[in-house]
Amino acid sequence: MKAEEFAGRREQLMRMVGADGIAILPSAPVRTRSRDVEYRYRQDSDFFYLTGFAEPESVAVLVPGRPGGEFVLFCRERDQEKELWDGGRAGPAGAVSTFGADDAFPIDDIDDILPGLIESCTRVYYTMGMYSDFDSRIAEWINALRASASRSAHTPHEFVALDHLLHDMRLYKSRAEISAMRRAAKIAGKAHERAMGVIRPGLFEYEVEAEFRHEFRRNNAWVSYSPIVGAGRNSCTLHYVENNCQMQDGDLLLIDAGCELDYYASDITRTLPVSGRFSPEQKAVYEIVLDAQLAAIELTRAGRHWNEPHDAAVQVITKGLKKLGLLEGSVERLISDGAYQRFFMHRTGHWLGMDVHDVGDYKVADQWRLLEPGMVTTVEPGIYIAASSDVPSRFHNIGVRIEDDVLVTSNGADVLSKGLAKAPEDIEALMSS
Ligand code: GLY
Ligand code: MN
Ligand code: MN
């Protein structure tokens, strides 16, 4: 992502914040995995969206109209000894020269400098409740200002939820963002293809997961969430991430795996027959889910509201389950009383972007939001038939989900993950080649 992209975002946000406001964003904290081992650091999405700065212990401040510079970055100082162990740091000078800060200070000086920046503003834009330690520091700075002898009419008297503004911006993807998301989808698609080439009875689920991790890393991407690789009964466990069972002939295998590239995620699911051929029951269920997905994608277009694709998927799935004899009664009734939810218990999609379950409201003023060009959503209906005495055994342990990443454009859906097989015959052909 180019420096101008980040600068443009800051400008857009600052126009909304206005000359008497200040926006403050902390970086994500470093998190401990176990004892003295840390997780690989991942910058906070909002912070990165505005700065492109990936270091911990940083604070970004936007002060529209400040004569000394509108974009102020607090960050760690250069330190030869520490950099030897942990890698390079930009330091305040690098924050200015490389990251476009107008002004930058050592993070250790923030107590001395930030209150002075806040003091001249009436509104503080800040996302409360995300990082409690930083929430407390904000409260301390404000309280100190209020208590100080120099307090004046300028002391801020209004807090505004920064995430409301920022998350609405993040919902509409720019060309550069769409391009990053296309690349993330492409890599994940290749990884799914790679997996289709190795799946066979006797393999363990983790061996399939390994194919994804290999393909992601060789493209400089990381998993964007823990991959779900569930065969047989595991295909019916929505958040199955153990991935430690051996796959049997006759199992269906549900793989939900996507990657993050340059801070943008893909999220793709395919469901495959471990033997390479779907059984008649597996295929029947699969085709219902595929029809539901195609119907939902068709409605993922500008002018439709957020829930229309889901409604379409629910219709197709409920009709299909009735036809298979798994539900009885009128389709209308099965939908209105939620009977279909026994087999399709999640929503058809979610916003996708820097976060897998990306930010942005699904409703505006209590109404489903209209889809607009630039929004990206997943479309991922499913049917999950766990083993149960009131379901014919030939349907047991059939869990199917098909998930693609879809960009809303001014003329219909643009499937970012297109090109990856999903028709049953295409999957069977790929698996036998
Ligand atoms: N992989 C998470 C989801 O599909 O929502
Ligand atoms: Mn998803
Ligand atoms: Mn998924």
XYZ file of C-alpha atoms and ligand atoms in Angstrom:
440
model
C 0.000 0.000 0.000
C 1.458 3.352 -0.996
C 2.090 6.174 1.466
C -0.498 8.335 -0.357
C -3.199 5.766 0.413
C -2.615 6.175 4.154
C -2.322 9.950 3.833
C -5.636 10.071 1.956
C -7.354 8.112 4.709
C -5.999 10.453 7.386
C -7.215 13.452 5.436
C -10.659 11.962 5.010
C -10.894 11.199 8.709
C -9.590 14.632 9.706
C -12.267 16.323 7.618
C -14.840 14.536 9.760
C -13.040 15.196 13.027
C -12.856 18.925 12.347
C -10.556 21.671 13.580
C -11.544 21.515 17.245
C -11.229 17.749 17.505
C -8.399 15.305 18.129
C -8.272 11.602 17.247
C -6.128 9.232 19.298
C -5.319 5.626 18.404
C -3.043 3.231 20.275
C -1.189 0.378 18.573
C -2.097 -3.201 19.462
C -0.357 -4.553 22.559
C 2.172 -7.371 22.340
C 0.458 -10.511 23.604
C 1.955 -13.441 25.477
C 1.327 -16.914 24.132
C 2.860 -18.792 27.024
C 5.362 -17.840 29.695
C 7.950 -15.657 27.937
C 6.899 -16.494 24.386
C 4.955 -13.894 22.507
C 2.535 -14.224 19.636
C 3.795 -12.895 16.355
C 2.906 -9.214 16.460
C -0.050 -8.025 14.394
C -0.814 -4.324 14.350
C -4.308 -3.114 15.238
C -6.325 -2.817 12.026
C -7.608 0.717 12.679
C -4.135 1.915 13.606
C -2.560 0.340 10.534
C -5.354 1.599 8.280
C -4.375 5.173 9.116
C -0.631 4.873 9.503
C 0.837 1.843 7.718
C 3.014 1.637 10.846
C 3.448 -1.915 12.148
C 5.418 -1.377 15.373
C 4.030 -1.938 18.882
C 4.193 0.719 21.622
C 3.028 3.468 19.313
C 0.261 6.027 19.462
C -1.096 7.911 16.462
C -2.669 11.314 16.994
C -4.499 13.381 14.410
C -4.976 17.037 15.203
C -6.639 18.708 12.206
C -5.323 22.193 11.567
C -2.497 22.040 14.131
C 0.137 24.492 12.923
C 3.004 22.255 14.053
C 1.656 19.302 12.080
C -1.589 17.355 11.981
C -0.282 13.783 12.103
C 1.710 13.094 15.256
C 3.225 9.682 15.906
C 4.632 8.494 19.206
C 6.879 5.464 18.796
C 9.847 3.621 20.287
C 13.222 5.264 20.025
C 16.008 3.637 18.062
C 18.055 1.393 20.332
C 21.073 -0.465 19.009
C 21.068 -3.121 21.705
C 17.340 -3.881 21.494
C 17.294 -3.760 17.701
C 20.036 -6.379 17.684
C 17.621 -8.778 19.383
C 14.230 -7.754 18.069
C 14.878 -6.124 14.718
C 14.813 -2.596 13.390
C 12.740 0.313 14.582
C 11.784 3.407 12.650
C 12.316 5.755 15.583
C 10.755 9.229 15.537
C 12.965 10.309 12.617
C 11.840 7.321 10.551
C 8.229 7.960 11.515
C 8.561 11.333 9.788
C 10.712 10.345 6.813
C 9.125 6.979 5.996
C 5.622 7.090 7.429
C 4.636 10.645 6.698
C 4.249 11.852 10.277
C 4.383 15.645 10.539
C 5.828 15.364 13.989
C 7.076 12.371 15.983
C 8.163 11.820 19.578
C 9.521 8.982 21.697
C 6.663 7.010 23.246
C 8.237 7.573 26.674
C 7.519 11.298 26.354
C 3.803 10.879 25.705
C 2.728 11.924 29.223
C 4.487 15.240 28.739
C 3.249 15.961 25.233
C -0.154 14.425 24.560
C -2.105 16.343 27.253
C -0.892 19.552 25.637
C -2.281 18.417 22.279
C -5.596 17.412 23.829
C -5.936 20.632 25.796
C -6.641 22.833 22.820
C -9.474 20.623 21.553
C -13.110 20.359 22.539
C -13.798 16.874 21.168
C -11.745 13.713 21.621
C -12.308 10.945 19.063
C -11.321 7.683 20.642
C -12.437 4.034 20.558
C -13.272 3.169 24.144
C -13.302 -0.414 25.386
C -10.791 -1.920 22.993
C -7.610 -1.682 25.076
C -8.469 -1.154 28.731
C -4.964 -0.116 29.790
C -4.977 2.680 27.265
C -8.555 3.651 28.220
C -7.243 4.297 31.727
C -4.406 6.442 30.464
C -6.782 8.545 28.392
C -8.950 9.045 31.474
C -5.885 10.044 33.501
C -4.750 12.599 30.933
C -8.203 14.143 30.708
C -8.669 14.189 34.472
C -5.260 15.776 34.941
C -6.165 18.462 32.424
C -9.453 19.177 34.139
C -7.763 19.412 37.505
C -4.863 21.510 36.358
C -4.595 25.147 37.306
C -4.332 26.089 33.678
C -7.701 24.592 32.789
C -9.747 26.695 30.494
C -12.866 26.589 28.377
C -10.791 24.584 25.909
C -10.564 21.457 28.003
C -12.342 18.762 26.006
C -15.890 18.148 27.078
C -17.022 15.644 24.507
C -15.943 12.099 23.691
C -16.864 10.729 20.291
C -16.661 7.074 19.242
C -13.864 7.081 16.678
C -14.740 3.583 15.491
C -18.062 4.801 14.070
C -16.283 7.039 11.597
C -13.372 4.773 10.901
C -15.370 1.603 10.453
C -17.662 3.248 7.973
C -14.608 4.307 5.996
C -13.163 0.794 6.145
C -16.402 -0.685 4.806
C -15.849 0.949 1.409
C -12.760 -0.559 -0.170
C -10.503 1.500 -2.420
C -8.903 0.179 -5.605
C -5.697 -0.566 -3.735
C -7.589 -2.470 -1.062
C -9.565 -4.461 -3.614
C -6.358 -5.335 -5.374
C -4.855 -6.597 -2.091
C -7.991 -8.617 -1.386
C -7.914 -10.131 -4.870
C -4.350 -11.252 -4.250
C -5.264 -12.703 -0.843
C -8.146 -14.599 -2.463
C -5.899 -15.832 -5.257
C -3.361 -17.282 -2.845
C -6.067 -18.976 -0.783
C -7.650 -20.352 -3.961
C -4.316 -21.838 -5.017
C -3.949 -23.402 -1.582
C -7.404 -24.997 -1.861
C -6.418 -26.395 -5.260
C -3.220 -27.722 -3.812
C -5.196 -29.442 -1.040
C -7.592 -30.992 -3.556
C -4.583 -32.591 -5.187
C -3.404 -34.416 -2.060
C -6.611 -35.451 -0.285
C -7.115 -39.196 -0.002
C -8.369 -41.660 2.611
C -5.855 -42.293 5.373
C -4.424 -38.782 5.408
C -4.813 -36.747 8.599
C -6.641 -33.440 8.653
C -3.481 -31.671 9.860
C -1.651 -32.857 6.774
C -4.201 -30.990 4.702
C -3.835 -27.935 6.957
C -0.085 -28.111 6.299
C -0.687 -27.660 2.569
C -2.458 -24.378 3.297
C 0.210 -23.068 5.602
C 2.869 -23.998 3.097
C 1.116 -22.253 0.224
C 0.380 -19.168 2.331
C 3.910 -18.705 3.615
C 5.540 -19.247 0.236
C 3.484 -16.249 -0.869
C 4.374 -14.118 2.148
C 0.862 -14.516 3.567
C -0.331 -15.844 6.935
C -3.507 -17.622 7.919
C -6.196 -15.012 8.514
C -7.851 -17.334 11.092
C -7.256 -20.883 12.308
C -8.004 -23.157 9.353
C -10.953 -25.498 9.774
C -10.226 -28.903 8.251
C -12.991 -31.263 9.333
C -13.749 -34.680 7.880
C -16.822 -36.823 8.520
C -18.567 -35.791 11.733
C -16.085 -32.925 12.146
C -17.576 -31.286 9.057
C -20.648 -30.568 11.199
C -18.727 -28.740 13.946
C -18.722 -25.120 12.817
C -15.616 -23.983 14.668
C -13.634 -27.227 14.476
C -9.934 -26.331 14.547
C -8.278 -29.383 16.154
C -7.690 -30.856 12.686
C -6.228 -34.039 14.148
C -8.382 -36.878 12.783
C -7.652 -39.359 10.062
C -9.850 -39.047 6.988
C -11.835 -42.079 5.942
C -13.078 -43.262 2.599
C -16.630 -41.959 2.225
C -16.122 -38.883 4.446
C -16.884 -35.390 3.331
C -14.137 -32.917 4.146
C -14.999 -29.296 4.918
C -12.077 -26.892 4.586
C -12.481 -23.272 5.643
C -9.109 -21.593 5.161
C -8.047 -18.124 4.081
C -4.982 -15.971 4.318
C -3.962 -12.441 5.177
C -1.711 -10.623 2.764
C -0.557 -7.063 3.455
C -3.222 -6.765 6.160
C -6.131 -7.911 3.954
C -7.949 -11.193 4.415
C -9.493 -13.876 2.294
C -11.947 -16.409 3.685
C -12.790 -19.399 1.492
C -14.563 -22.694 2.155
C -14.795 -25.747 -0.030
C -16.284 -29.136 0.792
C -14.821 -32.207 -0.866
C -15.303 -35.964 -0.958
C -12.274 -37.656 0.623
C -12.537 -40.510 -1.888
C -12.645 -38.096 -4.809
C -16.308 -38.899 -5.609
C -19.410 -37.573 -3.855
C -21.954 -40.153 -2.666
C -25.504 -39.524 -3.982
C -26.597 -38.069 -0.618
C -23.511 -35.903 -0.309
C -24.028 -34.641 -3.814
C -27.715 -33.919 -3.217
C -26.910 -31.830 -0.146
C -23.956 -30.206 -1.874
C -26.070 -29.103 -4.807
C -28.604 -27.447 -2.552
C -25.853 -25.451 -0.840
C -24.338 -24.527 -4.197
C -27.727 -23.367 -5.533
C -28.216 -21.346 -2.344
C -24.797 -19.773 -2.720
C -25.360 -18.856 -6.364
C -28.766 -17.365 -5.522
C -27.181 -15.322 -2.730
C -24.319 -14.131 -4.932
C -26.846 -13.033 -7.552
C -28.388 -10.701 -4.960
C -25.055 -9.376 -3.705
C -25.425 -6.277 -5.807
C -25.760 -2.557 -5.333
C -29.241 -1.488 -4.273
C -30.126 -4.777 -2.571
C -30.118 -4.718 1.207
C -27.755 -6.671 3.407
C -30.229 -9.417 4.265
C -31.497 -10.204 0.772
C -28.732 -12.680 -0.108
C -29.340 -14.448 3.218
C -33.095 -14.595 2.624
C -32.456 -16.121 -0.816
C -30.100 -18.746 0.639
C -32.609 -19.632 3.367
C -35.322 -20.129 0.732
C -33.211 -22.460 -1.401
C -31.917 -24.428 1.569
C -35.314 -24.855 3.196
C -36.893 -26.017 -0.059
C -33.997 -28.404 -0.615
C -34.156 -29.874 2.888
C -37.882 -30.416 2.454
C -37.295 -32.166 -0.859
C -34.751 -34.458 0.785
C -37.338 -35.306 3.443
C -35.282 -33.778 6.262
C -37.883 -31.119 6.999
C -41.651 -31.430 6.787
C -44.291 -28.740 6.430
C -44.764 -25.651 4.309
C -41.594 -23.849 3.282
C -43.061 -20.577 4.499
C -43.734 -22.033 7.914
C -40.375 -23.798 8.131
C -38.750 -20.427 7.535
C -40.981 -18.324 9.756
C -40.614 -20.635 12.741
C -36.875 -21.123 12.107
C -37.039 -24.934 11.651
C -34.363 -24.739 8.935
C -31.890 -23.459 11.540
C -31.378 -26.964 12.824
C -29.342 -27.545 9.638
C -28.330 -23.986 8.664
C -27.567 -22.157 11.883
C -25.359 -19.270 10.792
C -25.685 -16.194 8.638
C -24.902 -16.252 4.935
C -22.065 -13.764 5.136
C -20.111 -11.067 6.896
C -18.071 -8.068 5.809
C -14.525 -8.938 4.847
C -11.468 -6.677 4.792
C -8.544 -6.083 7.119
C -10.371 -8.288 9.590
C -12.000 -11.558 8.621
C -15.201 -10.534 10.312
C -14.692 -6.997 9.192
C -16.031 -3.800 10.658
C -19.061 -1.871 9.444
C -22.695 -1.769 10.503
C -25.152 -4.203 8.957
C -28.076 -1.959 9.792
C -28.540 1.778 9.467
C -31.271 3.440 11.532
C -32.639 -0.027 12.325
C -32.982 -0.958 8.642
C -30.815 -3.467 6.769
C -28.082 -1.548 5.035
C -28.150 -1.213 1.260
C -25.230 -2.822 -0.539
C -22.997 -0.318 -2.310
C -20.041 -0.592 -4.674
C -16.794 -1.188 -2.819
C -18.250 -3.308 -0.045
C -16.867 -6.836 0.261
C -18.764 -9.657 1.884
C -18.444 -13.404 2.121
C -21.261 -15.564 0.774
C -21.197 -18.824 2.673
C -24.397 -20.807 3.137
C -24.156 -24.315 4.563
C -26.057 -27.411 5.610
C -24.829 -29.485 8.547
C -26.495 -32.816 9.270
C -25.099 -34.288 12.466
C -25.778 -37.946 13.261
C -29.147 -38.209 14.969
C -31.770 -40.917 15.313
C -34.477 -38.865 13.604
C -32.419 -38.419 10.419
C -31.831 -41.309 7.972
C -28.312 -42.613 8.543
C -27.291 -42.118 4.926
C -27.367 -38.364 5.603
C -25.353 -38.520 8.816
C -22.190 -36.445 9.124
C -22.731 -34.477 5.963
C -21.537 -30.952 6.615
C -21.307 -28.720 3.555
C -20.346 -25.057 3.308
C -19.296 -23.190 0.193
C -17.770 -19.787 0.812
C -16.531 -17.139 -1.585
C -15.455 -13.519 -1.193
C -17.611 -11.116 -3.135
C -17.120 -7.476 -4.078
C -20.219 -5.377 -4.715
C -19.783 -3.383 -7.924
C -22.049 -1.015 -9.823
C -23.030 -3.883 -12.071
C -23.363 -6.958 -9.950
C -21.210 -9.239 -7.868
C -17.518 -9.633 -8.551
C -16.367 -12.884 -6.942
C -12.804 -12.229 -5.756
C -12.248 -15.945 -5.202
C -13.525 -16.932 -8.636
C -11.674 -19.581 -10.575
C -11.600 -22.075 -7.716
C -13.636 -25.187 -8.535
C -16.976 -25.539 -6.796
C -19.281 -27.437 -9.175
C -19.257 -31.094 -8.009
C -18.005 -32.342 -11.376
C -15.178 -29.786 -11.409
C -14.122 -30.805 -7.902
C -14.205 -34.487 -8.814
C -12.170 -33.782 -11.955
C -9.559 -31.812 -9.999
C -9.307 -34.487 -7.338
C -8.782 -37.259 -9.844
C -6.139 -35.435 -11.877
N -13.772 -18.530 8.730
C -14.684 -17.824 9.481
C -15.925 -17.585 8.766
O -16.176 -18.187 7.740
O -16.701 -16.751 9.135
Mn -16.575 -16.413 6.577
Mn -14.714 -19.054 6.461
